[in-house]
């Protein structure tokens, strides 16, 4: 299985340790405070969690649901989300659990102030040792999957991961209006 994060505990710990330098290198990422283990409900089962600085705003799924009738505001939000995802991808970072609940939007005076991606404990980056070990960005993996890790952030049909930011937008608009706004930000 090539989605190493969360699948193999030893490899996941290595990925967690590699996230911290990225959060210090890129302003668009939330500040990373550390990783902690906590006991699960099953005896003897432990889980890892990552702790980040709090992002301002509300998750974009709830925001879109609440404002579904305000097309100009939703289009501005989709555009801002596209810009944010493009920043990550240009830096070589794939979120890998991409859906609107993992994006936070901050609105001020009726305008989009900021969009932030959150909950990125499943990041993929070409410099991560586990990504190199599992070939996450290899041409062979891309050929077999018929898409890149970045494509999967946009549209994804895996059961255990987010369905992608573009796919998530389709829930709120039957046509391509929000998708078009997102792509204007993502690929101007």
Coordinates of C-alpha atoms in Angstrom, one line a residue:
X1 CA 0.0 0.0 0.0
X2 CA 1.6 3.3 -1.1
X3 CA -0.3 5.6 1.2
X4 CA 2.2 5.2 4.0
X5 CA 0.9 7.8 6.4
X6 CA -1.3 6.3 9.1
X7 CA -0.7 2.8 7.7
X8 CA 2.6 1.9 9.2
X9 CA 3.2 3.4 12.6
X10 CA 7.0 3.5 12.4
X11 CA 6.9 5.2 9.0
X12 CA 4.2 7.6 10.2
X13 CA 6.3 8.8 13.1
X14 CA 9.1 9.7 10.6
X15 CA 6.6 11.6 8.4
X16 CA 5.3 13.5 11.5
X17 CA 8.9 14.6 12.3
X18 CA 9.4 15.8 8.8
X19 CA 6.3 18.0 8.8
X20 CA 7.7 20.5 11.4
X21 CA 10.5 21.9 9.2
X22 CA 7.9 22.5 6.4
X23 CA 5.7 24.5 8.8
X24 CA 8.7 26.7 9.7
X25 CA 9.6 27.1 6.0
X26 CA 6.2 28.1 4.6
X27 CA 4.1 30.9 6.0
X28 CA 0.9 29.4 4.6
X29 CA 1.2 26.4 6.9
X30 CA -0.1 26.5 10.5
X31 CA 2.6 26.5 13.2
X32 CA 3.3 23.0 14.3
X33 CA 3.7 22.4 18.1
X34 CA 4.4 18.7 18.2
X35 CA 3.1 15.2 18.0
X36 CA 1.7 13.4 21.0
X37 CA 0.6 9.9 21.7
X38 CA -2.7 9.2 23.5
X39 CA -4.4 6.0 24.6
X40 CA -7.3 4.8 22.5
X41 CA -10.5 3.2 23.8
X42 CA -9.0 -0.3 23.1
X43 CA -6.7 -1.5 25.9
X44 CA -3.1 -1.2 24.7
X45 CA -3.9 0.8 21.6
X46 CA -2.1 4.2 21.2
X47 CA -2.7 6.9 18.6
X48 CA -0.6 9.8 17.4
X49 CA -2.0 13.3 17.1
X50 CA -0.4 16.4 15.8
X51 CA -1.0 19.8 17.4
X52 CA -1.0 23.0 15.4
X53 CA -1.8 26.6 16.0
X54 CA -5.5 27.4 15.7
X55 CA -6.7 28.6 12.4
X56 CA -9.2 31.4 12.4
X57 CA -12.6 31.0 10.9
X58 CA -14.9 28.0 10.2
X59 CA -14.5 24.9 8.2
X60 CA -15.4 25.5 4.5
X61 CA -18.0 22.7 4.4
X62 CA -20.1 24.4 7.1
X63 CA -19.4 27.8 5.5
X64 CA -20.6 26.6 2.1
X65 CA -23.7 24.9 3.6
X66 CA -24.6 28.1 5.5
X67 CA -24.1 30.4 2.5
X68 CA -25.3 28.2 -0.3
X69 CA -27.5 31.0 -1.7
X70 CA -24.8 33.6 -1.8
X71 CA -23.1 32.7 -5.1
X72 CA -20.7 35.7 -5.2
X73 CA -19.4 34.8 -1.7
X74 CA -19.1 31.1 -2.6
X75 CA -17.2 31.9 -5.8
X76 CA -14.8 34.2 -3.9
X77 CA -14.3 31.4 -1.3
X78 CA -13.6 28.8 -4.1
X79 CA -11.1 31.2 -5.7
X80 CA -9.3 31.7 -2.4
X81 CA -9.2 27.9 -1.8
X82 CA -7.7 27.4 -5.3
X83 CA -5.0 30.0 -4.5
X84 CA -4.2 28.3 -1.2
X85 CA -4.0 24.8 -2.7
X86 CA -1.8 26.1 -5.5
X87 CA 0.6 27.5 -2.9
X88 CA 0.9 24.0 -1.3
X89 CA 1.4 22.2 -4.6
X90 CA 4.0 24.7 -5.9
X91 CA 5.9 24.0 -2.7
X92 CA 5.8 20.3 -3.6
X93 CA 3.3 19.5 -0.8
X94 CA 0.3 17.2 -1.3
X95 CA -2.4 17.4 1.5
X96 CA -3.7 13.8 1.0
X97 CA -6.9 14.2 3.0
X98 CA -8.4 17.0 0.9
X99 CA -12.0 17.9 1.6
X100 CA -13.8 21.1 2.7
X101 CA -13.8 20.2 6.4
X102 CA -10.0 20.3 6.2
X103 CA -10.0 23.9 5.0
X104 CA -10.9 26.9 7.2
X105 CA -12.2 30.2 5.9
X106 CA -11.9 33.5 7.7
X107 CA -14.5 36.1 6.6
X108 CA -14.3 39.8 7.6
X109 CA -16.9 42.3 6.7
X110 CA -18.4 39.9 4.1
X111 CA -15.1 39.4 2.3
X112 CA -12.8 36.4 2.3
X113 CA -9.8 37.3 4.5
X114 CA -7.9 34.0 4.4
X115 CA -8.3 30.3 3.6
X116 CA -6.1 27.8 5.5
X117 CA -5.7 24.1 5.1
X118 CA -5.7 22.1 8.3
X119 CA -5.4 18.5 9.5
X120 CA -2.4 17.6 7.4
X121 CA -1.0 14.7 9.3
X122 CA -1.1 12.8 6.0
X123 CA 1.1 15.1 4.0
X124 CA 3.2 13.9 1.1
X125 CA 6.4 15.8 0.0
X126 CA 9.2 14.5 -2.2
X127 CA 11.8 15.1 0.5
X128 CA 10.1 12.9 3.1
X129 CA 12.0 9.7 3.6
X130 CA 8.8 7.6 3.6
X131 CA 7.7 9.2 0.3
X132 CA 11.0 8.3 -1.2
X133 CA 10.8 4.8 0.3
X134 CA 7.3 4.2 -1.0
X135 CA 7.8 6.1 -4.3
X136 CA 4.9 8.5 -3.7
X137 CA 6.1 10.8 -6.4
X138 CA 7.7 8.3 -8.7
X139 CA 6.7 8.1 -12.4
X140 CA 5.8 4.5 -11.9
X141 CA 3.3 5.3 -9.1
X142 CA 1.8 8.1 -11.1
X143 CA 1.6 5.8 -14.2
X144 CA -0.1 3.0 -12.2
X145 CA -2.5 5.3 -10.4
X146 CA -3.0 7.4 -13.5
X147 CA -2.7 10.6 -11.4
X148 CA -0.3 12.4 -9.2
X149 CA -0.6 13.1 -5.4
X150 CA -1.5 16.6 -6.4
X151 CA -4.3 15.4 -8.6
X152 CA -5.6 13.4 -5.7
X153 CA -5.9 16.6 -3.7
X154 CA -8.3 17.9 -6.3
X155 CA -10.4 14.8 -7.0
X156 CA -10.1 11.4 -5.3
X157 CA -12.2 8.3 -5.2
X158 CA -10.6 6.5 -2.2
X159 CA -12.9 5.5 0.5
X160 CA -10.5 6.3 3.4
X161 CA -9.4 9.8 2.3
X162 CA -11.0 13.0 1.5
X163 CA -12.6 13.1 -1.9
X164 CA -10.7 16.2 -3.1
X165 CA -11.4 19.9 -3.0
X166 CA -12.9 20.1 -6.4
X167 CA -15.2 17.1 -5.8
X168 CA -16.2 18.6 -2.5
X169 CA -17.3 21.8 -4.2
X170 CA -19.6 19.9 -6.5
X171 CA -21.9 19.2 -3.6
X172 CA -22.8 22.9 -3.4
X173 CA -23.3 23.6 -7.1
X174 CA -24.8 21.4 -9.8
X175 CA -22.8 23.1 -12.6
X176 CA -19.1 24.0 -12.9
X177 CA -19.4 27.5 -11.4
X178 CA -17.5 26.8 -8.2
X179 CA -15.0 24.5 -10.0
X180 CA -14.3 27.3 -12.5
X181 CA -13.7 29.8 -9.6
X182 CA -11.4 27.3 -7.9
X183 CA -9.4 26.7 -11.0
X184 CA -9.0 30.4 -11.7
X185 CA -7.1 30.6 -8.3
X186 CA -5.4 27.3 -8.8
X187 CA -4.2 27.7 -12.3
X188 CA -4.6 31.4 -13.3

